[in-house]
Coordinates of C-alpha atoms in Angstrom, one line a residue:
M1 CA 2.1 -4.9 -7.7
K2 CA 5.0 -7.1 -6.8
P3 CA 6.9 -6.4 -3.6
L4 CA 10.3 -4.7 -3.9
R5 CA 13.5 -6.6 -2.9
M6 CA 16.4 -5.0 -1.2
T7 CA 19.6 -5.8 -3.3
K8 CA 22.5 -4.6 -1.4
V9 CA 24.9 -7.0 -3.1
F10 CA 24.2 -5.3 -6.4
F11 CA 25.7 -2.1 -5.3
V12 CA 28.7 -3.8 -3.7
C13 CA 29.4 -5.6 -6.9
T14 CA 29.0 -2.4 -8.9
A15 CA 31.4 -0.5 -6.6
A16 CA 34.0 -3.2 -6.8
R17 CA 33.7 -3.5 -10.6
S18 CA 34.2 0.3 -11.0
W19 CA 37.4 0.1 -9.1
A20 CA 38.5 -3.1 -11.0
T21 CA 38.3 -1.3 -14.3
R22 CA 40.8 1.3 -13.3
R23 CA 44.4 1.0 -14.4
P24 CA 46.7 -0.5 -11.7
R25 CA 49.2 2.0 -10.3
H26 CA 52.0 -0.6 -10.4
V27 CA 52.1 -3.1 -13.2
G28 CA 52.8 -6.7 -12.2
M29 CA 51.3 -6.4 -8.7
V30 CA 48.2 -8.1 -7.4
H31 CA 45.7 -5.5 -6.3
S32 CA 42.8 -5.6 -3.9
F33 CA 40.2 -3.1 -4.8
P34 CA 38.7 -1.0 -1.9
V35 CA 35.0 -0.9 -1.5
P36 CA 33.3 2.0 0.3
R37 CA 32.5 1.3 3.9
R38 CA 28.9 2.6 3.6
I39 CA 26.6 1.7 0.8
V40 CA 23.5 3.6 0.2
V41 CA 20.9 0.9 0.0
M42 CA 18.3 1.4 -2.7
A43 CA 15.4 -0.7 -3.7
R44 CA 15.2 -2.5 -6.9
P45 CA 12.3 -4.3 -8.4
H46 CA 12.4 -8.1 -8.3
R47 CA 12.1 -8.2 -12.1
R48 CA 15.8 -6.9 -12.2
S49 CA 17.1 -10.2 -10.7
S50 CA 18.2 -11.5 -14.1
S51 CA 20.1 -8.3 -14.6
L52 CA 21.7 -8.7 -11.2
S53 CA 22.9 -12.2 -12.2
C54 CA 24.4 -10.8 -15.4
E55 CA 26.2 -8.1 -13.5
I56 CA 27.7 -10.6 -11.0
D57 CA 28.8 -12.9 -13.9
D58 CA 30.4 -9.9 -15.7
L59 CA 32.2 -8.9 -12.6
Q60 CA 33.5 -12.4 -12.0
N61 CA 34.7 -12.7 -15.6
N62 CA 36.4 -9.3 -15.4
Q63 CA 38.1 -10.3 -12.2
D64 CA 39.3 -13.6 -13.7
D65 CA 40.7 -11.8 -16.8
L66 CA 42.5 -9.3 -14.5
T67 CA 44.0 -12.2 -12.5
I68 CA 45.2 -13.9 -15.6
Q69 CA 46.7 -10.7 -17.0
T70 CA 48.3 -9.9 -13.7
K71 CA 49.9 -13.3 -13.5
K72 CA 51.2 -13.0 -17.1
L73 CA 52.7 -9.6 -16.3
Q74 CA 54.3 -10.9 -13.1
S75 CA 55.6 -14.0 -14.9
G76 CA 57.2 -11.8 -17.7
R77 CA 58.7 -9.5 -15.1
D78 CA 60.2 -12.5 -13.2
K79 CA 61.7 -13.8 -16.4
R80 CA 63.2 -10.5 -17.2
K81 CA 64.8 -10.2 -13.8
K82 CA 66.8 -13.3 -14.5
F83 CA 68.7 -11.5 -17.3
I84 CA 69.4 -8.2 -15.6
G85 CA 73.1 -7.6 -15.7
L86 CA 73.7 -10.2 -18.4
A87 CA 74.8 -9.7 -21.9
K88 CA 72.1 -9.5 -24.6
A89 CA 71.9 -11.7 -27.8
V90 CA 73.1 -14.8 -25.9
D91 CA 71.2 -18.1 -26.0
R92 CA 69.5 -18.4 -22.7
G93 CA 66.5 -20.4 -23.9
Q94 CA 64.3 -17.3 -24.6
Y95 CA 64.3 -17.5 -28.4
Q96 CA 64.9 -19.8 -31.3
S97 CA 68.7 -20.2 -31.6
Y98 CA 70.9 -20.8 -34.6
N99 CA 72.5 -24.2 -35.0
P100 CA 73.0 -25.6 -38.5
L101 CA 74.1 -28.9 -37.2
E102 CA 71.9 -31.9 -36.5
G103 CA 73.2 -34.5 -34.2
G104 CA 76.7 -32.9 -34.5
K105 CA 76.6 -33.2 -38.3
F106 CA 75.8 -30.8 -41.2
V107 CA 72.9 -31.9 -43.4
A108 CA 72.2 -30.8 -47.0
K109 CA 68.4 -30.5 -46.6
S110 CA 67.8 -28.9 -50.0
G111 CA 70.8 -30.4 -51.7
L112 CA 74.2 -29.0 -52.8
P113 CA 75.6 -27.6 -56.0
T114 CA 76.7 -30.5 -58.2
Q115 CA 80.0 -28.6 -58.8
I116 CA 81.1 -29.4 -55.2
Q117 CA 81.1 -33.1 -56.0
E118 CA 82.9 -32.4 -59.2
G119 CA 85.5 -30.3 -57.5
K120 CA 84.6 -27.1 -59.5
F121 CA 83.6 -23.6 -58.8
F122 CA 80.0 -22.7 -58.2
C123 CA 78.1 -19.4 -57.9
V124 CA 75.6 -18.2 -55.3
L125 CA 73.0 -15.4 -55.3
G126 CA 72.9 -13.7 -51.9
I127 CA 70.0 -11.5 -50.8
E128 CA 70.1 -9.2 -47.8
S129 CA 67.1 -7.2 -46.4
S130 CA 67.5 -7.3 -42.6
C131 CA 67.2 -3.6 -42.0
D132 CA 67.2 -0.5 -44.2
D133 CA 69.2 -1.5 -47.3
T134 CA 68.2 -4.0 -50.0
G135 CA 71.3 -5.9 -51.3
A136 CA 72.0 -8.7 -53.7
A137 CA 75.2 -10.1 -55.1
I138 CA 76.5 -13.0 -57.2
L139 CA 79.6 -14.5 -55.6
R140 CA 81.8 -17.3 -56.8
S141 CA 82.9 -20.0 -54.4
D142 CA 86.5 -18.8 -54.4
G143 CA 85.3 -15.4 -52.9
T144 CA 85.2 -13.5 -56.2
I145 CA 82.3 -11.0 -56.2
L146 CA 81.0 -11.2 -59.8
G147 CA 78.3 -8.6 -59.5
E148 CA 76.3 -6.8 -56.8
S149 CA 73.6 -4.2 -56.3
L150 CA 72.5 -2.2 -53.3
A151 CA 69.4 0.0 -52.9
S152 CA 70.0 2.5 -50.0
Q153 CA 67.1 3.9 -47.9
H154 CA 69.1 6.7 -46.3
S155 CA 67.0 9.4 -47.9
I156 CA 63.7 7.7 -46.7
H157 CA 64.7 7.6 -43.1
Q158 CA 66.7 10.8 -42.8
P159 CA 63.7 13.0 -41.8
F160 CA 62.9 10.6 -38.9
G161 CA 66.4 10.4 -37.4
G162 CA 66.3 6.6 -37.5
V163 CA 64.9 3.6 -39.4
V164 CA 61.1 3.4 -39.6
P165 CA 60.3 -0.4 -40.0
S166 CA 57.1 0.1 -42.0
L167 CA 58.8 2.4 -44.5
A168 CA 61.8 0.1 -44.7
K169 CA 59.5 -2.9 -45.5
S170 CA 57.8 -0.9 -48.3
A171 CA 61.1 0.2 -49.8
H172 CA 62.4 -3.4 -49.8
E173 CA 59.2 -4.6 -51.6
D174 CA 59.6 -1.8 -54.2
S175 CA 63.3 -2.5 -54.9
I176 CA 63.9 -6.2 -54.3
D177 CA 63.3 -7.4 -57.8
N178 CA 65.3 -4.6 -59.4
V179 CA 68.2 -5.2 -57.1
I180 CA 68.4 -8.9 -57.9
E181 CA 68.1 -8.3 -61.6
S182 CA 70.8 -5.6 -61.4
A183 CA 73.2 -7.9 -59.6
L184 CA 72.7 -10.6 -62.1
A185 CA 73.2 -8.2 -65.0
N186 CA 76.4 -6.9 -63.5
S187 CA 77.7 -10.5 -63.2
G188 CA 76.7 -11.3 -66.8
M189 CA 74.6 -14.2 -65.6
D190 CA 71.0 -15.3 -65.7
I191 CA 69.2 -16.6 -62.6
K192 CA 69.2 -20.1 -64.2
D193 CA 73.0 -20.0 -64.2
V194 CA 73.1 -19.5 -60.4
D195 CA 73.9 -22.7 -58.5
A196 CA 72.4 -21.8 -55.1
I197 CA 70.6 -19.1 -53.2
G198 CA 71.3 -17.7 -49.8
V199 CA 69.3 -15.1 -47.9
T200 CA 69.4 -13.5 -44.5
V201 CA 66.7 -14.8 -42.1
G202 CA 67.8 -13.1 -38.9
P203 CA 68.4 -11.4 -36.6
G204 CA 66.9 -8.1 -37.9
L205 CA 63.6 -6.4 -38.5
E206 CA 61.2 -9.2 -39.0
I207 CA 58.9 -7.5 -41.5
C208 CA 62.0 -6.5 -43.6
L209 CA 63.6 -9.9 -43.3
R210 CA 60.5 -11.5 -44.7
V211 CA 60.6 -9.5 -47.9
G212 CA 64.0 -10.9 -48.9
C213 CA 63.3 -14.4 -47.5
E214 CA 60.1 -14.9 -49.4
R215 CA 61.6 -13.7 -52.7
A216 CA 64.6 -16.1 -52.2
K217 CA 62.3 -19.0 -51.4
E218 CA 60.2 -18.3 -54.6
L219 CA 63.4 -18.3 -56.7
A220 CA 64.8 -21.4 -55.1
R221 CA 61.5 -23.2 -55.5
K222 CA 60.9 -22.1 -59.1
Y223 CA 64.4 -23.0 -60.3
G224 CA 65.1 -25.9 -58.1
K225 CA 68.2 -24.4 -56.4
P226 CA 69.8 -25.4 -53.1
F227 CA 68.7 -22.9 -50.4
V228 CA 70.7 -21.5 -47.4
A229 CA 69.0 -19.6 -44.6
V230 CA 71.8 -17.2 -43.6
H231 CA 72.5 -15.9 -40.0
H232 CA 73.2 -12.2 -40.3
L233 CA 75.9 -12.1 -37.6
E234 CA 77.7 -15.2 -39.0
A235 CA 77.7 -13.5 -42.4
H236 CA 79.5 -10.5 -40.9
I237 CA 82.0 -12.7 -39.2
L238 CA 82.7 -14.9 -42.2
M239 CA 83.4 -11.8 -44.4
A240 CA 86.8 -11.6 -42.7
R241 CA 87.7 -15.0 -44.3
I242 CA 87.4 -13.8 -47.9
P243 CA 90.9 -13.5 -49.4
P244 CA 91.7 -9.8 -49.8
E245 CA 92.5 -10.1 -53.5
K246 CA 88.9 -11.1 -54.1
Y247 CA 87.4 -7.9 -52.8
N248 CA 87.7 -5.8 -55.9
I249 CA 84.9 -6.3 -58.5
N250 CA 85.8 -6.4 -62.1
Q251 CA 82.6 -5.3 -63.7
S252 CA 83.6 -6.8 -67.0
T253 CA 84.1 -10.2 -65.4
S254 CA 81.6 -12.8 -66.3
A255 CA 81.0 -16.2 -64.8
P256 CA 83.5 -18.8 -66.0
T257 CA 81.8 -21.1 -68.5
S258 CA 83.9 -24.2 -68.0
Y259 CA 84.5 -24.0 -64.2
E260 CA 87.9 -25.4 -64.9
C261 CA 89.5 -24.6 -61.5
A262 CA 89.1 -27.4 -59.0
I263 CA 88.0 -26.8 -55.4
T264 CA 90.9 -27.9 -53.1
S265 CA 92.4 -26.6 -49.9
T266 CA 95.2 -25.0 -51.9
S267 CA 93.1 -23.4 -54.7
L268 CA 90.6 -21.9 -52.3
P269 CA 92.5 -20.4 -49.4
R270 CA 90.7 -18.4 -46.7
A271 CA 92.2 -15.2 -45.3
M272 CA 92.0 -16.7 -41.8
E273 CA 91.4 -20.1 -40.4
F274 CA 89.4 -21.4 -37.4
P275 CA 89.7 -20.9 -34.5
F276 CA 90.0 -17.1 -34.3
L277 CA 88.6 -14.3 -32.1
A278 CA 86.0 -11.9 -33.6
L279 CA 84.9 -8.5 -32.5
L280 CA 81.5 -7.8 -33.9
V281 CA 80.5 -4.1 -33.7
S282 CA 77.3 -2.9 -35.5
G283 CA 74.2 -0.9 -35.1
G284 CA 72.4 -3.7 -33.3
H285 CA 75.1 -5.8 -31.7
C286 CA 78.4 -5.6 -29.8
Q287 CA 80.0 -9.0 -29.1
I288 CA 83.3 -10.7 -28.7
L289 CA 83.2 -14.3 -30.0
K290 CA 85.5 -17.3 -30.1
C291 CA 84.9 -18.7 -33.6
L292 CA 85.4 -22.4 -33.7
G293 CA 83.9 -23.3 -37.1
I294 CA 80.9 -22.8 -39.3
G295 CA 77.9 -22.4 -37.1
Q296 CA 80.0 -22.8 -33.9
Y297 CA 80.6 -19.6 -31.9
S298 CA 81.2 -19.1 -28.2
I299 CA 80.3 -15.7 -26.9
I300 CA 82.9 -14.3 -24.6
G301 CA 81.4 -10.9 -24.1
G302 CA 78.4 -8.9 -25.2
T303 CA 76.6 -5.6 -24.5
L304 CA 74.4 -5.2 -21.4
D305 CA 72.3 -2.5 -23.0
D306 CA 73.2 -0.4 -26.1
S307 CA 75.4 -1.6 -28.9
L308 CA 78.3 0.6 -29.9
G309 CA 76.6 1.5 -33.2
E310 CA 73.4 2.5 -31.3
A311 CA 75.5 4.7 -29.0
F312 CA 77.0 6.4 -32.1
D313 CA 73.5 7.0 -33.5
K314 CA 72.1 8.4 -30.3
T315 CA 75.0 10.8 -29.8
A316 CA 74.7 11.9 -33.4
R317 CA 71.0 12.7 -32.9
L318 CA 71.8 14.6 -29.7
L319 CA 74.2 16.8 -31.6
G320 CA 71.7 17.3 -34.4
L321 CA 73.9 15.6 -37.0
P322 CA 72.4 14.0 -40.1
V323 CA 71.9 10.3 -39.4
G324 CA 70.2 9.1 -42.6
G325 CA 73.5 7.3 -43.5
G326 CA 74.0 6.2 -39.9
G327 CA 75.3 8.1 -36.9
G328 CA 78.7 6.4 -37.0
P329 CA 80.0 8.1 -40.1
A330 CA 78.6 11.5 -39.0
I331 CA 80.4 11.3 -35.6
E332 CA 83.6 10.0 -37.1
K333 CA 83.7 12.9 -39.6
L334 CA 83.0 15.5 -36.9
A335 CA 85.4 14.0 -34.4
Q336 CA 88.3 14.6 -36.8
D337 CA 88.1 18.3 -35.9
G338 CA 87.7 17.8 -32.2
D339 CA 90.0 17.3 -29.2
P340 CA 89.4 13.7 -27.8
H341 CA 90.6 14.8 -24.3
S342 CA 88.7 18.0 -24.0
I343 CA 85.6 16.6 -22.2
P344 CA 86.3 14.1 -19.4
L345 CA 83.9 11.1 -19.8
P346 CA 83.9 8.0 -17.6
V347 CA 85.0 4.7 -19.2
P348 CA 82.1 2.2 -18.5
L349 CA 82.4 -0.9 -16.3
Q350 CA 85.8 -0.2 -14.8
K351 CA 85.1 -2.3 -11.7
R352 CA 83.6 -5.2 -13.7
K353 CA 86.4 -7.6 -14.7
D354 CA 84.8 -9.4 -17.6
C355 CA 84.5 -8.9 -21.3
D356 CA 81.0 -7.4 -21.4
F357 CA 80.1 -3.9 -22.7
S358 CA 77.8 -1.1 -21.6
Y359 CA 77.2 2.1 -23.5
A360 CA 74.0 3.4 -21.8
G361 CA 75.9 5.2 -19.0
L362 CA 78.4 6.8 -21.5
K363 CA 75.5 8.0 -23.6
T364 CA 74.0 9.7 -20.5
A365 CA 77.4 11.2 -19.5
V366 CA 77.6 12.7 -23.0
R367 CA 74.1 14.2 -22.7
L368 CA 74.9 15.8 -19.3
A369 CA 78.2 17.2 -20.6
S370 CA 76.4 18.6 -23.6
E371 CA 73.7 20.2 -21.4
K372 CA 76.4 21.8 -19.3
L373 CA 78.0 23.3 -22.4
K374 CA 74.7 24.5 -23.6
V375 CA 74.2 26.5 -20.4
E376 CA 77.7 27.9 -20.5
R377 CA 77.3 29.0 -24.1
G378 CA 73.9 30.5 -23.5
V379 CA 72.2 28.6 -26.3
D380 CA 68.7 27.1 -26.2
S381 CA 69.6 23.6 -27.3
V382 CA 72.6 21.3 -27.8
E383 CA 72.0 21.4 -31.5
H384 CA 72.9 25.1 -31.5
L385 CA 76.3 24.7 -29.8
P386 CA 79.2 26.1 -31.8
R387 CA 80.7 23.5 -34.2
K388 CA 84.0 23.4 -32.2
D389 CA 82.1 22.3 -29.1
K390 CA 80.2 19.6 -31.1
A391 CA 83.5 18.4 -32.5
D392 CA 85.0 18.1 -29.1
I393 CA 81.9 16.2 -27.8
A394 CA 82.1 13.8 -30.8
A395 CA 85.8 13.3 -30.4
S396 CA 85.6 12.7 -26.6
F397 CA 82.7 10.3 -27.0
Q398 CA 84.4 8.3 -29.7
N399 CA 87.7 8.2 -27.8
T400 CA 86.0 6.9 -24.6
A401 CA 83.8 4.4 -26.4
F402 CA 86.8 2.9 -28.2
R403 CA 88.8 2.9 -24.9
H404 CA 86.1 0.8 -23.3
L405 CA 86.1 -1.5 -26.3
E406 CA 89.9 -1.9 -26.1
I407 CA 89.9 -2.8 -22.5
R408 CA 87.3 -5.6 -22.9
L409 CA 88.9 -6.9 -26.1
E410 CA 92.4 -7.1 -24.6
R411 CA 91.0 -9.1 -21.7
A412 CA 89.4 -11.5 -24.2
M413 CA 92.6 -11.7 -26.2
D414 CA 94.5 -12.7 -23.1
L415 CA 92.0 -15.4 -22.4
V416 CA 91.9 -17.1 -25.8
E417 CA 95.6 -16.8 -26.4
K418 CA 96.2 -18.6 -23.0
E419 CA 93.5 -21.3 -23.5
D420 CA 93.6 -21.9 -27.2
G421 CA 96.8 -20.3 -28.6
V422 CA 94.7 -18.0 -30.8
R423 CA 96.5 -15.0 -32.2
S424 CA 94.2 -13.8 -35.0
L425 CA 91.4 -11.2 -34.7
A426 CA 88.5 -10.5 -37.1
V427 CA 86.9 -7.0 -36.7
V428 CA 83.5 -7.0 -38.5
G429 CA 80.2 -5.2 -38.6
G430 CA 79.2 -1.7 -39.6
V431 CA 81.3 0.1 -37.0
A432 CA 84.4 -1.7 -38.2
A433 CA 84.3 0.7 -41.2
N434 CA 85.5 3.5 -38.7
S435 CA 89.1 4.3 -39.7
E436 CA 90.0 5.4 -36.1
L437 CA 88.8 2.1 -34.7
R438 CA 90.7 0.1 -37.3
S439 CA 93.9 2.0 -36.6
R440 CA 93.6 1.7 -32.8
L441 CA 92.8 -2.0 -32.9
N442 CA 95.7 -2.7 -35.3
G443 CA 98.0 -1.0 -32.8
L444 CA 96.6 -3.1 -30.0
C445 CA 97.3 -6.3 -32.0
L446 CA 100.8 -5.3 -33.0
G447 CA 101.7 -4.0 -29.5
R448 CA 101.2 -7.3 -27.8
S449 CA 104.2 -9.4 -26.6
N450 CA 103.3 -11.9 -29.3
A451 CA 101.8 -9.9 -32.1
W452 CA 98.4 -10.7 -33.4
E453 CA 97.1 -10.7 -37.0
M454 CA 94.0 -8.5 -37.6
F455 CA 91.6 -9.1 -40.5
V456 CA 89.1 -6.4 -41.4
P457 CA 87.0 -6.3 -44.6
P458 CA 87.1 -3.1 -46.6
P459 CA 84.7 -0.5 -45.3
R460 CA 82.1 -1.1 -48.0
L461 CA 81.9 -4.8 -47.1
C462 CA 81.6 -4.0 -43.3
T463 CA 78.1 -2.7 -43.7
D464 CA 75.1 -4.7 -44.8
Q465 CA 75.1 -5.9 -48.5
G466 CA 74.3 -8.9 -50.6
A467 CA 77.9 -10.3 -50.8
M468 CA 77.9 -11.2 -47.1
S469 CA 74.8 -13.4 -47.5
A470 CA 76.3 -15.0 -50.6
W471 CA 79.6 -15.7 -49.0
A472 CA 78.0 -17.1 -45.8
A473 CA 76.0 -19.4 -48.1
V474 CA 79.2 -20.5 -49.8
E475 CA 80.8 -21.4 -46.5
R476 CA 77.7 -23.4 -45.4
L477 CA 77.5 -25.3 -48.7
M478 CA 81.2 -26.1 -48.6
V479 CA 80.7 -28.1 -45.4
G480 CA 77.6 -29.8 -46.7
S481 CA 74.9 -27.7 -45.2
S482 CA 71.7 -26.3 -46.7
D483 CA 68.1 -25.7 -45.5
M484 CA 64.6 -26.6 -46.6
V485 CA 62.7 -24.0 -48.5
D486 CA 59.3 -24.8 -47.3
G487 CA 58.6 -23.7 -43.7
Q488 CA 61.6 -21.5 -43.4
E489 CA 60.9 -18.6 -41.0
V490 CA 62.6 -15.3 -40.2
F491 CA 63.7 -14.3 -36.7
A492 CA 63.9 -10.8 -35.2
R493 CA 66.1 -12.3 -32.4
Y494 CA 68.3 -15.2 -33.4
P495 CA 71.1 -16.0 -30.9
F496 CA 73.9 -18.4 -31.6
A497 CA 73.3 -21.8 -30.0
V498 CA 75.5 -22.7 -27.0
V499 CA 78.5 -24.6 -28.3
S500 CA 78.5 -28.3 -27.2
S501 CA 81.7 -30.0 -26.2
N502 CA 80.8 -32.7 -28.8
S503 CA 80.3 -30.2 -31.7
P504 CA 82.8 -30.5 -34.5
R505 CA 85.5 -27.8 -34.5
H506 CA 86.6 -26.9 -38.1
S507 CA 89.9 -25.9 -39.5
I508 CA 88.7 -25.8 -43.0
S509 CA 90.0 -24.1 -46.1
G510 CA 87.1 -24.9 -48.3

């Protein structure tokens, strides 16, 4: 019988490995794993030496993997620290950024409609699927919306109190073809008659963006159409440039067969010219931008945490309001019956003298005030508060949120008026549909020593729909810019590129 070998190291390794496999208490920290001071030494047969080697190798591999994972966590944590206190959705080198220029010039990578060279109108099919609505529209290059279609998902997401990405993706897949066909039918056109195709590629929900993008790529490839990858936020901004008389759709209008009207600066006016200031307020973004030209935007202020639309949604859920159609409309409707000064709420960032926003603290203040009322009224939840209390909460929240926005916006207006002589403001995005906000900002513009002009699309064109993608594509095509179909990706995060001092600054009418 072979002699037994004492293998103390086996038990030390086993003890260390059992500690290594436990979850670290503090993510991102390098840990040393304690080993018991006294080890009960047991005898092992020499024939287990091969097993011992395997155990030691496994322990070493586990420790190496843990070291790599810890370093990755620490690296990610260090990177995030750099952006604490800074506005979101700004190009800081983290993500792919949007810049349609190459070497300071626009490039027509997939060609341009021949009508541009001939000085005639052309038509664009626009497709939108960035979040929870599937939209398509046929829009003429003078801004006339010839036909559109929208498939809403409000009823799908209503039971969940917010958008469920997987359900949104499935709904887009189910409706995308019908929406496109309906838009074409409403315009009296066939897909072969369309001169170009534009589709939203970001920012948004990636799995939803891909549905619209892939369908648009298929159509552009099959029918040989110029293709434009549309930036969702730029599309919102550019909607303010559509001449107001073009907003109304004549359902009996069909596409002109002769395209007689020439494209000139006089025949294709824009509602506003570059440069201008834009306030973008939506469910996912809250930014103040100096708009210099197509693809050229300088961000003056942005949100540090929640967007304004997100704050509306969360407040609506707190009060138990239906949010299938968005928390904004629900809060706006309820606030009409409330007293905006009944509940004192702090205006965010009072000591910070810049143009950035923050709505996380206001959201918390609303929750605490609601909880206090709940106790005073003796109800078991905020949802069960009397309607008058809910209306006061909604009105007070909306008033404070808008006051915060007014303060930051007025500071930005002072800046661009002094530096660039700008006196025109575009208010865009889903929250721009709020009538109280439109009224207050109009008063802000008119109340300045030198009155400003304010441009706001009608409410139905503030929210996501196909016309915004079509119009953004028109604007890109008119400056000679289009994208390659093959290889086009979608982007969940897609910040505007930092504006270079050498970048062209447009003052274009068409």
